[in-house]
Structures are given as structure tokens and as C-alpha cells.
Amino acid sequence: MPAQSSRPPDAPPRPDASMWLLNQVMDHSLDEGYEEAAARRAAAGGNRPRTTRDRIWLGVGLLLAAFVMTAGAAQARVSAPEVAREREELLERVGSGTEEADRLQAEVDDLRDAVAEGRRVALTEEGGERAELIGLLAGAIAAGGPGLELVVDDAEGAGTGPGAGPREGSGFSDTGRVRDRDLQRVVNGLWAAGAEAVAINDRRLTSLSAIRTAGDAVLVDNRPLVPPYTVRAIGDGDALREAFEAGPAGATLRDLEGHFGIRVTITVRDEVRLPAAAGATTRSAVPVDPDAEPGDTGAREPGHDTEHDTEEDYTP
């Protein structure tokens, strides 16, 4: 409570009357409780002067703190070049590894081209005039010509949330992901529309190719693909597009666009180039002798020459 003023009532006001609170703070910095506590502490000897021992311990503590700070700074200066050197070594290893991977990839491409050329030469020697046609139909050699490019991609933002995966069940769910069955319908629709050769993401399709799902990935011949899925087909581009869009596959893509937001673009190209398919090994199929008797398949063992199969060569 403010102290009662002893000034007469008719006296003029003080110039600092409006600064009463500030005056109280300046004149009475401690309230009575703090003053009493300070007096008791002084009476108990709490404000005793520091002794020589206290000053020694204080000096030792300051020296230890200074030593720790100095040692830390020195360690940082010493380790900085080592960290920089290790970082440079890691960058060099990454760079050299990238160069080695590029070199190996180029070597793989060269070997693949050599295998394709060897396959083409073998087909030419064995197939005569029909060698090129056989190679194209079998996917054994690269192909080029006019055609169609069809790009199918997941819906915007599909697969980014938790639990996102391929659509499941007999009907479509609302995940907006492209499934293996979608690509199967697209490829079959292109074949039905008259495509002469088809590839997905530069993976050439043959009679032995398989499109399926493993987890969240779409596989073509056991190789995972990454969206967007680019399907290229060789044929009469305009006729191929018209027949494809008028068929069931075109209707399926329109449903995927309208109901699930899957993005689809179809473009007619003057030139489409498809790589050769990866080599396949037949284990059961063998050539059939066209001169075999009815009822006899005339199958020959792979690598067996029937022209030298005579009685003289037969041993019971």
C-alpha cells in the first residue's frame, strides 16, 4: 500500500506526482521480506569474504575450462584436413565407379549388337531369302519402320501414399496404378490391330514374352519396368491407331483415363525403331522334317544331321 502523504491538502502538486511508482521502486528496491532475509544471512555469516582456497579452486576451474576449449579447437583443426581428405577419396571412388559402370554398359551394348549381328548372319545363312522375315517375326533382329507410340503412365500422385500398390481384385480399385493386365490388354490390342513388332520400354516382345506383376513392379520377361510405360509398335501408323482405338483395348484405356486418372498418349510416328529381343533357348521344340511320312513328326535332335543317318552308321 502506498504511504499516506503528509503534505497539506491545499499545497500545490509535486512535479513528480505522476511518477509515484517509479519513485517507489527507486527508493525501496527491496521489500521488507527481502530485507529481513538479507539481514538473517548477514547475521549467519553468509556473506563471508572469499578465502585464498576459494580463489585457488576458481582459478583451477577457469584453467580447466580454457584447456578443454583449446583442446577442442585444436582437435577440430587437426581433424578437418582428414575429413576433407576422406570426402575427396569418396568422391573419387564414386566417380571411378560411375565411369566403370558406364564402360561396362557400353561393353554390354557392343556385345548385344554383336550377338544380334551374329544371329542375323546365322539366319541369313540358314534361312536363305526368308532370313530377314524370320528374324523379324522371331524378334531376333532389330526392326524399324513407321508405327505407333503409346505412353501409359500412373495417375498423378499415384503410389506416393502409404500402402499404395497395384490395383487388386477382379475389378479396378482407385489407386491409379498401371497393372500388368492393363499392359497385356494394350499389347494384345496392338497385335490385333495389325502391329508387326511390339516393344515395351525397349523390351522387344516375342512369342515367349510374359508380362506380369511382382509386388509393386510390372515385369516384362522377368525384368522390372519403371513407369511411364512406352509401348512402340511397327505398322501403318494411322490404320494401326484407328483399329486400336476402335477395339476393346482402346475402350479399356479410355475407362482407365476417365475413372482412375491414368495418363495415356498415342502418337503416330514416321519412324519407330525396336531393338532385338534377348536370346531365348528352346528346350522342347525341334525342327520338323517336311518329307516325313504321315503320322511321323520327323523330329530331329537339335544339331543332328539326317543326311548322314545311314545303315552303315547304325550300331545296335
XYZ file of N, CA and C in Angstrom, residues 3-262:
780
model
N 2.348 4.839 0.903
C 2.377 5.596 2.159
C 1.511 6.839 2.043
N 0.858 7.195 3.193
C -0.019 8.372 3.216
C 0.841 9.626 3.155
N 0.458 10.536 2.312
C 1.215 11.775 2.157
C 0.935 12.706 3.331
N 2.004 13.392 3.873
C 1.866 14.347 4.974
C 1.742 15.785 4.507
N 1.617 15.994 3.211
C 1.524 17.333 2.658
C 0.145 17.893 2.955
N 0.023 19.221 3.213
C -1.300 19.824 3.432
C -2.138 19.710 2.185
N -3.460 19.648 2.365
C -4.331 19.429 1.210
C -4.330 20.573 0.230
N -4.041 21.806 0.716
C -4.092 22.924 -0.225
C -2.746 23.203 -0.885
N -1.743 22.311 -0.621
C -0.417 22.519 -1.228
C -0.480 22.180 -2.710
N 0.297 22.850 -3.526
C 0.303 22.531 -4.976
C 0.908 21.149 -5.215
N 0.486 20.433 -6.276
C 1.003 19.091 -6.543
C 2.472 19.124 -6.901
N 3.185 18.025 -6.501
C 4.596 17.895 -6.832
C 4.775 17.654 -8.331
N 5.868 18.112 -8.886
C 6.084 17.869 -10.338
C 6.195 16.388 -10.675
N 6.667 15.568 -9.705
C 6.834 14.132 -9.987
C 5.703 13.295 -9.425
N 4.511 13.935 -9.228
C 3.402 13.177 -8.644
C 2.965 12.041 -9.547
N 3.054 12.198 -10.851
C 2.638 11.143 -11.775
C 3.660 10.029 -11.868
N 4.821 10.140 -11.207
C 5.876 9.125 -11.259
C 6.013 8.434 -9.928
N 4.888 8.243 -9.231
C 4.932 7.659 -7.895
C 5.497 6.254 -7.898
N 5.051 5.399 -8.876
C 5.517 4.002 -8.903
C 7.018 3.933 -9.141
N 7.515 4.778 -10.039
C 8.949 4.789 -10.306
C 9.730 5.260 -9.090
N 9.179 6.242 -8.384
C 9.844 6.708 -7.168
C 9.899 5.615 -6.115
N 8.807 4.841 -5.977
C 8.794 3.766 -5.006
C 9.850 2.720 -5.331
N 9.968 2.378 -6.609
C 10.959 1.381 -6.999
C 12.368 1.873 -6.724
N 12.617 3.134 -7.006
C 13.945 3.674 -6.793
C 14.266 3.821 -5.313
N 13.256 4.234 -4.496
C 13.508 4.451 -3.062
C 13.488 3.162 -2.264
N 12.713 2.182 -2.685
C 12.589 0.918 -1.948
C 12.859 -0.218 -2.920
N 14.116 -0.528 -3.175
C 14.476 -1.565 -4.137
C 14.162 -2.957 -3.632
N 14.110 -3.177 -2.305
C 13.797 -4.470 -1.723
C 12.617 -4.307 -0.791
N 11.705 -5.247 -0.840
C 10.603 -5.175 0.123
C 11.081 -5.669 1.478
N 10.202 -5.615 2.464
C 10.602 -5.953 3.834
C 11.068 -7.392 3.957
N 10.402 -8.328 3.225
C 10.788 -9.746 3.302
C 12.203 -9.971 2.822
N 12.557 -9.348 1.669
C 13.918 -9.481 1.168
C 14.927 -8.845 2.115
N 14.539 -7.713 2.691
C 15.454 -7.068 3.626
C 15.713 -7.941 4.850
N 14.655 -8.567 5.361
C 14.831 -9.448 6.522
C 15.705 -10.647 6.172
N 15.465 -11.245 5.001
C 16.279 -12.403 4.595
C 17.735 -12.020 4.452
N 17.990 -10.848 3.887
C 19.383 -10.401 3.740
C 20.022 -10.160 5.096
N 19.218 -9.629 6.032
C 19.775 -9.391 7.368
C 20.103 -10.702 8.062
N 19.225 -11.705 7.953
C 19.495 -13.010 8.584
C 20.728 -13.666 7.972
N 20.870 -13.574 6.663
C 22.033 -14.187 6.027
C 23.317 -13.506 6.453
N 23.249 -12.184 6.599
C 24.444 -11.462 7.055
C 24.791 -11.829 8.488
N 23.733 -11.999 9.340
C 23.991 -12.365 10.732
C 24.570 -13.758 10.837
N 24.180 -14.672 9.912
C 24.695 -16.049 9.948
C 26.060 -16.176 9.306
N 26.590 -15.101 8.803
C 27.918 -15.164 8.170
C 27.870 -15.643 6.743
N 26.722 -15.495 6.052
C 26.614 -15.974 4.659
C 27.409 -15.133 3.699
N 27.659 -13.942 3.981
C 28.396 -13.064 3.069
C 29.863 -12.960 3.473
N 30.404 -14.085 3.888
C 31.791 -14.063 4.320
C 32.687 -13.793 3.125
N 33.783 -13.144 3.316
C 34.691 -12.882 2.198
C 35.348 -14.167 1.695
N 35.681 -14.176 0.406
C 36.320 -15.348 -0.197
C 37.725 -15.515 0.360
N 38.052 -16.779 0.592
C 39.380 -17.090 1.111
C 40.324 -17.399 -0.040
N 41.565 -17.608 0.312
C 42.572 -17.960 -0.704
C 42.252 -19.300 -1.361
N 41.705 -20.214 -0.554
C 41.357 -21.535 -1.095
C 40.275 -21.419 -2.161
N 39.279 -20.551 -1.899
C 38.227 -20.368 -2.896
C 38.791 -19.803 -4.179
N 39.698 -18.856 -4.038
C 40.283 -18.262 -5.240
C 41.106 -19.293 -6.017
N 41.766 -20.194 -5.306
C 42.553 -21.234 -5.996
C 41.640 -22.159 -6.807
N 40.553 -22.623 -6.150
C 39.628 -23.519 -6.863
C 39.000 -22.818 -8.066
N 38.663 -21.548 -7.907
C 38.097 -20.801 -9.029
C 39.090 -20.714 -10.178
N 40.353 -20.448 -9.852
C 41.368 -20.380 -10.892
C 41.571 -21.716 -11.592
N 41.558 -22.813 -10.782
C 41.705 -24.146 -11.385
C 40.558 -24.441 -12.339
N 39.324 -24.091 -11.932
C 38.175 -24.330 -12.812
C 38.277 -23.556 -14.108
N 38.714 -22.290 -14.008
C 38.866 -21.494 -15.228
C 39.951 -22.071 -16.135
N 41.050 -22.542 -15.523
C 42.112 -23.152 -16.334
C 41.632 -24.418 -17.034
N 40.855 -25.250 -16.317
C 40.319 -26.471 -16.949
C 39.400 -26.133 -18.103
N 38.514 -25.139 -17.907
C 37.614 -24.754 -18.983
C 38.385 -24.249 -20.199
N 39.413 -23.433 -19.942
C 40.219 -22.929 -21.047
C 40.952 -24.062 -21.758
N 41.465 -25.035 -20.967
C 42.173 -26.174 -21.580
C 41.245 -26.993 -22.473
N 40.021 -27.267 -21.972
C 39.070 -28.054 -22.775
C 38.726 -27.340 -24.070
N 38.476 -26.038 -23.980
C 38.135 -25.295 -25.189
C 39.302 -25.263 -26.167
N 40.509 -25.085 -25.647
C 41.681 -25.060 -26.523
C 41.911 -26.423 -27.182
N 41.755 -27.504 -26.393
C 41.946 -28.855 -26.955
C 40.904 -29.155 -28.016
N 39.653 -28.744 -27.772
C 38.610 -28.978 -28.772
C 38.894 -28.244 -30.066
N 39.322 -26.984 -29.961
C 39.638 -26.227 -31.172
C 40.802 -26.843 -31.923
N 41.833 -27.290 -31.159
C 42.986 -27.914 -31.810
C 42.590 -29.214 -32.508
N 41.726 -30.014 -31.839
C 41.282 -31.260 -32.447
C 40.488 -31.009 -33.722
N 39.657 -29.976 -33.691
C 38.878 -29.646 -34.886
C 39.795 -29.243 -36.036
N 40.845 -28.449 -35.710
C 41.776 -28.056 -36.764
C 42.551 -29.247 -37.309
N 42.868 -30.199 -36.435
C 43.632 -31.374 -36.884
C 42.767 -32.302 -37.718
N 41.495 -32.507 -37.296
C 40.627 -33.461 -37.994
C 40.021 -32.900 -39.264
N 39.994 -31.588 -39.410
C 39.383 -31.003 -40.609
C 40.064 -31.477 -41.892
N 41.386 -31.447 -41.997
C 42.018 -31.969 -43.221
C 41.740 -33.447 -43.448
N 41.667 -34.228 -42.371
C 41.391 -35.653 -42.525
C 39.994 -35.889 -43.081
N 39.016 -35.147 -42.567
C 37.648 -35.278 -43.073
C 37.575 -34.858 -44.534
N 38.256 -33.776 -44.861
C 38.257 -33.325 -46.253
C 38.897 -34.359 -47.161
N 39.998 -34.970 -46.676
C 40.673 -35.985 -47.488
C 39.773 -37.199 -47.710
N 39.081 -37.647 -46.639
C 38.175 -38.781 -46.790
C 37.033 -38.448 -47.747
N 36.536 -37.228 -47.675
C 35.464 -36.830 -48.590
C 35.946 -36.855 -50.036
N 37.162 -36.351 -50.270
C 37.713 -36.377 -51.613
C 37.892 -37.807 -52.110
N 38.345 -38.702 -51.207
C 38.511 -40.098 -51.603
C 37.168 -40.727 -51.975
N 36.131 -40.430 -51.195
C 34.808 -40.966 -51.515
C 34.312 -40.443 -52.853
N 34.520 -39.154 -53.103
C 34.100 -38.598 -54.390
C 34.858 -39.251 -55.544
N 36.145 -39.494 -55.343
C 36.922 -40.155 -56.390
C 36.426 -41.577 -56.629
N 36.104 -42.292 -55.532
C 35.596 -43.657 -55.691
C 34.249 -43.667 -56.402
N 33.389 -42.713 -56.055
C 32.088 -42.634 -56.739
C 32.287 -42.328 -58.216
N 33.181 -41.381 -58.504
C 33.428 -41.040 -59.902
C 33.991 -42.203 -60.695
N 34.985 -42.892 -60.099
C 35.571 -44.036 -60.803
C 34.568 -45.171 -60.967
N 33.717 -45.377 -59.937
C 32.686 -46.412 -60.062
C 31.681 -46.089 -61.149
N 31.320 -44.818 -61.255
C 30.396 -44.410 -62.315
C 31.016 -44.612 -63.689
N 32.272 -44.238 -63.820
C 32.955 -44.443 -65.104
C 33.042 -45.926 -65.454
N 33.339 -46.761 -64.443
C 33.419 -48.199 -64.703
C 32.069 -48.765 -65.104
N 30.997 -48.298 -64.440
C 29.654 -48.761 -64.801
C 29.303 -48.336 -66.226
N 29.661 -47.106 -66.598
C 29.400 -46.655 -67.976
C 30.192 -47.484 -68.978
N 31.437 -47.794 -68.624
C 32.251 -48.599 -69.540
C 31.665 -49.996 -69.722
N 31.241 -50.601 -68.604
C 30.643 -51.932 -68.690
C 29.331 -51.901 -69.457
N 28.532 -50.832 -69.265
C 27.294 -50.740 -70.013
C 27.557 -50.611 -71.511
N 28.570 -49.814 -71.859
C 28.926 -49.702 -73.271
C 29.406 -51.048 -73.823
N 30.158 -51.796 -73.005
C 30.604 -53.121 -73.438
C 29.424 -54.066 -73.626
N 28.449 -53.993 -72.700
C 27.250 -54.822 -72.843
C 26.503 -54.475 -74.124
N 26.385 -53.169 -74.418
C 25.700 -52.755 -75.645
C 26.430 -53.278 -76.880
N 27.761 -53.197 -76.856
C 28.524 -53.705 -78.001
C 28.341 -55.216 -78.153
N 28.386 -55.944 -77.041
C 28.189 -57.395 -77.116
C 26.776 -57.732 -77.598
N 25.799 -56.956 -77.137
C 24.437 -57.207 -77.592
C 24.319 -56.983 -79.097
N 24.961 -55.921 -79.570
C 24.938 -55.675 -81.019
C 25.655 -56.785 -81.774
N 26.765 -57.270 -81.208
C 27.487 -58.361 -81.870
C 26.649 -59.631 -81.914
N 25.945 -59.931 -80.810
C 25.086 -61.109 -80.787
C 23.961 -60.973 -81.810
N 23.367 -59.779 -81.884
C 22.296 -59.565 -82.861
C 22.817 -59.719 -84.283
N 24.025 -59.203 -84.550
C 24.589 -59.349 -85.883
C 24.900 -60.809 -86.196
N 25.465 -61.518 -85.190
C 25.714 -62.940 -85.411
C 24.440 -63.725 -85.649
N 23.384 -63.382 -84.910
C 22.103 -64.051 -85.124
C 21.563 -63.754 -86.521
N 21.724 -62.497 -86.964
C 21.237 -62.144 -88.298
C 22.002 -62.905 -89.375
N 23.327 -62.998 -89.196
C 24.138 -63.738 -90.178
C 23.733 -65.209 -90.196
N 23.525 -65.789 -88.997
C 23.128 -67.198 -88.940
C 21.788 -67.420 -89.615
N 20.864 -66.515 -89.378
C 19.555 -66.645 -90.022
C 19.675 -66.512 -91.527
N 20.555 -65.620 -91.976
C 20.732 -65.447 -93.421
C 21.310 -66.699 -94.058
N 22.292 -67.294 -93.370
C 22.907 -68.495 -93.931
C 21.952 -69.673 -93.941
N 21.132 -69.803 -92.894
C 20.245 -70.956 -92.785
C 18.889 -70.724 -93.436
N 18.435 -69.471 -93.411
C 17.081 -69.205 -93.892
C 16.985 -68.743 -95.316
N 18.092 -68.435 -95.949
C 18.061 -68.002 -97.331
C 17.322 -66.685 -97.478
N 16.457 -66.601 -98.478
C 15.747 -65.361 -98.771
C 14.765 -64.980 -97.670
N 14.307 -65.950 -96.897
C 13.323 -65.662 -95.855
C 13.987 -65.338 -94.513
N 15.313 -65.201 -94.508
C 16.018 -64.994 -93.246
C 15.576 -63.708 -92.560
N 15.487 -62.603 -93.324
C 15.108 -61.327 -92.714
C 13.695 -61.405 -92.136
N 12.793 -62.011 -92.898
C 11.410 -62.125 -92.419
C 11.341 -63.000 -91.172
N 12.092 -64.091 -91.171
C 12.099 -64.974 -89.999
C 12.660 -64.239 -88.787
N 13.734 -63.498 -88.997
C 14.324 -62.758 -87.894
C 13.387 -61.705 -87.340
N 12.656 -61.020 -88.228
C 11.713 -60.005 -87.765
C 10.568 -60.635 -86.988
N 10.016 -61.721 -87.517
C 8.892 -62.365 -86.840
C 9.314 -62.958 -85.499
N 10.530 -63.452 -85.426
C 11.009 -64.051 -84.177
C 11.544 -63.011 -83.204
N 11.698 -61.776 -83.657
C 12.275 -60.750 -82.800
C 13.762 -60.894 -82.629
N 14.397 -61.678 -83.504
C 15.815 -61.949 -83.347
C 16.686 -60.806 -83.852
N 16.148 -59.940 -84.682
C 16.918 -58.812 -85.193
C 16.141 -57.533 -84.932
N 16.876 -56.414 -84.895
C 16.232 -55.126 -84.667
C 15.317 -54.794 -85.843
N 14.300 -54.024 -85.563
C 13.308 -53.678 -86.578
C 13.065 -52.186 -86.561
N 12.678 -51.659 -87.711
C 12.376 -50.239 -87.831
C 11.338 -50.005 -88.896
N 10.649 -48.886 -88.802
C 9.633 -48.544 -89.777
C 8.588 -47.631 -89.170
N 7.593 -47.244 -89.936
C 6.530 -46.402 -89.383
C 5.726 -47.168 -88.343
N 5.098 -46.420 -87.447
C 4.330 -47.126 -86.426
C 3.659 -46.189 -85.458
N 3.461 -46.721 -84.259
C 2.671 -46.049 -83.229
C 3.452 -46.055 -81.921
N 3.391 -44.938 -81.192
C 3.992 -44.850 -79.863
C 2.891 -44.532 -78.859
N 2.752 -45.402 -77.892
C 1.689 -45.274 -76.899
C 2.329 -45.237 -75.513
N 2.090 -44.157 -74.769
C 2.670 -43.976 -73.441
C 1.559 -44.084 -72.406
N 1.724 -45.013 -71.456
C 0.755 -45.218 -70.380
C 1.469 -44.942 -69.062
N 0.913 -44.049 -68.251
C 1.554 -43.662 -67.000
C 0.535 -43.703 -65.866
N 1.048 -43.893 -64.639
C 0.186 -43.879 -63.457
C -0.510 -42.528 -63.320
N -1.613 -42.527 -62.578
C -2.315 -41.280 -62.311
C -1.439 -40.334 -61.518
N -1.737 -39.055 -61.608
C -0.958 -38.043 -60.891
C -0.972 -38.335 -59.394
N 0.223 -38.508 -58.790
C 0.320 -38.768 -57.365
C 0.036 -40.192 -56.950
N -0.216 -41.090 -57.895
C -0.498 -42.481 -57.529
C 0.757 -43.148 -57.011
N 0.587 -43.965 -55.959
C 1.701 -44.723 -55.408
C 2.583 -43.964 -54.467
N 2.225 -42.698 -54.125
C 3.061 -41.932 -53.215
C 2.607 -42.040 -51.769
N 1.370 -42.447 -51.523
C 0.860 -42.550 -50.168
C 1.193 -43.883 -49.535
N 0.928 -44.041 -48.237
C 1.186 -45.313 -47.561
C 0.261 -46.404 -48.067
N 0.831 -47.587 -48.281
C 0.033 -48.720 -48.712
C -0.346 -48.695 -50.173
N 0.219 -47.774 -50.957
C -0.119 -47.710 -52.371
C 0.497 -48.895 -53.095
N -0.268 -49.521 -53.931
C 0.213 -50.675 -54.660
C -0.651 -50.930 -55.868
N -0.382 -51.986 -56.619
C -1.180 -52.279 -57.787
C -2.636 -52.517 -57.416
N -3.518 -52.253 -58.353
C -4.937 -52.493 -58.094
C -5.173 -53.984 -57.915
N -6.047 -54.339 -57.022
C -6.268 -55.735 -56.671
C -7.715 -56.107 -56.925
N -7.947 -57.420 -56.936
C -9.309 -57.902 -57.097
C -9.687 -58.009 -58.560
N -10.931 -58.487 -58.791
C -11.399 -58.671 -60.153
C -11.741 -57.358 -60.825
N -12.115 -56.335 -60.036
C -12.425 -55.026 -60.588
C -11.322 -54.050 -60.265
N -11.417 -52.858 -60.875
C -10.396 -51.850 -60.637
C -10.621 -51.189 -59.282
N -9.561 -50.954 -58.562
C -9.639 -50.133 -57.363
C -9.251 -48.713 -57.739
N -9.146 -47.838 -56.759
C -8.946 -46.431 -57.067
C -7.513 -45.971 -56.809
N -6.531 -46.862 -56.946
C -5.154 -46.461 -56.679
C -4.524 -45.726 -57.843
N -5.046 -45.883 -59.051
C -4.480 -45.176 -60.191
C -3.171 -45.728 -60.681
N -2.842 -46.965 -60.331
C -1.605 -47.592 -60.792
C -1.863 -48.418 -62.048
N -0.887 -48.469 -62.929
C -0.969 -49.303 -64.128
C -0.576 -50.722 -63.754
N -1.434 -51.676 -64.092
C -1.174 -53.081 -63.746
C -0.633 -53.844 -64.936
N -0.201 -55.070 -64.669
C 0.270 -55.919 -65.759
C -0.857 -56.229 -66.723
N -2.082 -56.415 -66.205
C -3.206 -56.732 -67.087
C -3.537 -55.576 -68.016
N -3.301 -54.354 -67.557
C -3.528 -53.209 -68.436
C -2.579 -53.254 -69.630
N -1.294 -53.519 -69.359
C -0.321 -53.598 -70.451
C -0.584 -54.807 -71.342
N -1.051 -55.905 -70.760
C -1.400 -57.068 -71.581
C -2.507 -56.719 -72.568
N -3.523 -55.994 -72.091
C -4.615 -55.593 -72.985
C -4.112 -54.655 -74.082
N -3.203 -53.747 -73.718
C -2.663 -52.823 -74.709
C -1.893 -53.590 -75.783
N -1.006 -54.491 -75.357
C -0.190 -55.241 -76.321
C -1.066 -56.128 -77.202
N -2.008 -56.845 -76.603
C -2.891 -57.692 -77.401
C -3.722 -56.866 -78.372
N -4.137 -55.661 -77.932
C -4.875 -54.790 -78.834
C -4.043 -54.333 -80.011
N -2.749 -54.076 -79.785
C -1.871 -53.684 -80.880
C -1.648 -54.839 -81.852
N -1.442 -56.049 -81.309
C -1.296 -57.206 -82.200
C -2.566 -57.384 -83.039
N -3.721 -57.277 -82.375
C -4.983 -57.457 -83.096
C -5.202 -56.367 -84.129
N -4.662 -55.162 -83.870
C -4.841 -54.069 -84.816
C -3.900 -54.165 -86.008
N -2.963 -55.109 -85.994
C -2.082 -55.307 -87.129
C -0.637 -54.943 -86.901
N -0.209 -54.819 -85.656
C 1.194 -54.499 -85.387
C 2.094 -55.643 -85.835
N 3.240 -55.306 -86.401
C 4.180 -56.311 -86.873
C 5.298 -56.597 -85.866
N 5.541 -55.661 -84.973
C 6.547 -55.838 -83.913
C 6.196 -54.865 -82.796
N 6.393 -55.299 -81.536
C 5.998 -54.503 -80.373
C 7.116 -54.566 -79.338
N 7.319 -53.458 -78.635
C 8.285 -53.401 -77.541
C 7.725 -52.501 -76.449
N 8.043 -52.831 -75.191
C 7.662 -52.015 -74.038
C 8.938 -51.555 -73.351
N 9.095 -50.239 -73.265
C 10.313 -49.682 -72.656
C 11.561 -50.331 -73.230
N 11.574 -50.455 -74.574
C 12.710 -51.029 -75.304
C 12.943 -52.497 -74.973
N 11.917 -53.190 -74.485
C 11.971 -54.635 -74.303
C 11.134 -55.268 -75.401
N 11.788 -55.878 -76.373
C 11.099 -56.469 -77.526
C 10.276 -57.668 -77.081
N 9.047 -57.746 -77.567
C 8.148 -58.838 -77.208
C 8.185 -59.914 -78.290
N 8.197 -61.182 -77.853
C 8.169 -62.319 -78.757
C 7.067 -63.272 -78.305
N 7.015 -64.421 -78.944
C 6.010 -65.420 -78.562
C 6.275 -66.001 -77.185
N 7.485 -65.807 -76.648
C 7.840 -66.327 -75.329
C 7.789 -65.258 -74.241
N 7.419 -64.038 -74.596
C 7.419 -62.948 -73.613
C 6.263 -63.096 -72.642
N 6.482 -62.593 -71.425
C 5.462 -62.622 -70.376
C 5.425 -61.262 -69.702
N 4.211 -60.772 -69.458
C 4.001 -59.513 -68.741
C 3.246 -59.859 -67.463
N 3.843 -59.582 -66.329
C 3.201 -59.933 -65.072
C 3.636 -58.961 -63.984
N 3.058 -59.144 -62.793
C 3.335 -58.265 -61.659
C 4.056 -59.049 -60.574
N 5.043 -58.415 -59.959
C 5.728 -58.968 -58.790
C 5.797 -57.858 -57.747
N 4.953 -57.959 -56.726
C 4.876 -56.876 -55.748
C 4.269 -55.644 -56.374
N 4.999 -54.537 -56.323
C 4.538 -53.292 -56.920
C 5.120 -53.046 -58.298
N 5.904 -53.986 -58.823
C 6.596 -53.781 -60.094
C 5.920 -54.584 -61.196
N 5.929 -54.012 -62.397
C 5.481 -54.704 -63.597
C 6.714 -55.279 -64.288
N 6.684 -56.568 -64.586
C 7.826 -57.253 -65.187
C 7.509 -57.624 -66.626
N 8.500 -57.479 -67.483
C 8.447 -57.984 -68.849
C 9.642 -58.911 -69.018
N 9.363 -60.186 -69.206
C 10.418 -61.204 -69.291
C 11.319 -61.149 -68.054
N 10.660 -61.036 -66.891
C 11.331 -61.028 -65.587
C 12.232 -59.810 -65.380
N 12.075 -58.788 -66.178
C 12.820 -57.545 -65.992
C 11.853 -56.462 -65.521
N 12.110 -55.827 -64.361
C 11.181 -54.800 -63.873
C 11.213 -53.554 -64.751
N 10.052 -52.965 -64.938
C 9.914 -51.742 -65.712
C 9.523 -50.598 -64.783
N 9.867 -49.397 -65.176
C 9.545 -48.198 -64.408
C 8.614 -47.337 -65.243
N 7.493 -46.895 -64.651
C 6.607 -46.011 -65.414
C 7.276 -44.676 -65.687
N 6.895 -43.998 -66.770
C 5.819 -44.335 -67.709
C 6.212 -45.483 -68.627
N 5.206 -46.251 -69.045
C 5.422 -47.407 -69.909
C 5.218 -46.958 -71.360
N 6.293 -47.029 -72.135
C 6.260 -46.606 -73.534
C 6.166 -47.845 -74.412
N 5.037 -47.984 -75.083
C 4.790 -49.135 -75.957
C 4.923 -48.657 -77.394
N 5.837 -49.257 -78.137
C 6.043 -48.900 -79.540
C 5.679 -50.098 -80.405
N 4.994 -49.812 -81.492
C 4.564 -50.864 -82.416
C 4.847 -50.407 -83.840
N 5.300 -51.342 -84.675
C 5.593 -51.059 -86.078
C 4.407 -51.507 -86.926
N 4.019 -50.645 -87.832
C 2.895 -50.914 -88.731
C 2.444 -49.619 -89.380
N 1.368 -49.688 -90.144
C 0.773 -48.491 -90.732
C 0.211 -47.646 -89.588
N 0.871 -46.531 -89.283
C 0.552 -45.767 -88.089
C -0.901 -45.347 -87.983
N -1.429 -44.724 -89.034
C -2.812 -44.230 -88.992
C -3.801 -45.385 -88.876
N -3.615 -46.421 -89.710
C -4.529 -47.567 -89.654
C -4.405 -48.292 -88.325
N -3.182 -48.376 -87.819
C -2.959 -49.055 -86.537
C -3.662 -48.306 -85.408
N -3.569 -47.001 -85.411
C -4.224 -46.214 -84.363
C -5.736 -46.326 -84.467
N -6.255 -46.232 -85.655
C -7.712 -46.311 -85.821
C -8.246 -47.653 -85.367
N -7.575 -48.740 -85.764
C -8.036 -50.067 -85.373
C -7.875 -50.290 -83.875
N -6.804 -49.773 -83.293
C -6.589 -49.955 -81.861
C -7.641 -49.215 -81.051
N -7.892 -47.955 -81.390
C -8.859 -47.176 -80.622
C -10.274 -47.699 -80.791
N -10.565 -48.348 -81.899
C -11.907 -48.891 -82.113
C -12.098 -50.244 -81.445
N -11.030 -50.850 -80.980
C -11.125 -52.174 -80.383
C -11.306 -52.140 -78.882
N -11.343 -53.317 -78.242
C -11.521 -53.398 -76.782
C -10.378 -52.748 -76.009
N -9.157 -52.832 -76.517
C -8.032 -52.234 -75.802
C -8.168 -50.722 -75.728
N -8.612 -50.105 -76.820
C -8.823 -48.666 -76.788
C -9.901 -48.270 -75.796
N -10.978 -49.065 -75.734
C -12.032 -48.787 -74.751
C -11.513 -48.943 -73.322
N -10.633 -49.920 -73.101
C -10.062 -50.106 -71.764
C -9.236 -48.894 -71.353
N -8.430 -48.381 -72.279
C -7.626 -47.207 -71.943
C -8.506 -45.993 -71.656
N -9.592 -45.834 -72.399
C -10.485 -44.710 -72.127
C -11.125 -44.844 -70.746
N -11.472 -46.057 -70.342
C -12.013 -46.269 -68.997
C -10.967 -45.958 -67.928
N -9.718 -46.362 -68.171
C -8.662 -46.079 -67.206
C -8.436 -44.575 -67.061
N -8.511 -43.862 -68.188
C -8.355 -42.409 -68.125
C -9.507 -41.748 -67.378
N -10.733 -42.153 -67.710
C -11.890 -41.479 -67.144
C -12.151 -41.804 -65.688
N -11.904 -43.044 -65.270
C -12.268 -43.461 -63.924
C -11.106 -43.398 -62.933
N -9.879 -43.550 -63.401
C -8.757 -43.664 -62.477
C -7.657 -42.650 -62.718
N -7.820 -41.781 -63.700
C -6.841 -40.731 -63.938
C -5.548 -41.201 -64.557
N -5.496 -42.431 -65.048
C -4.279 -42.923 -65.703
C -4.055 -42.131 -66.986
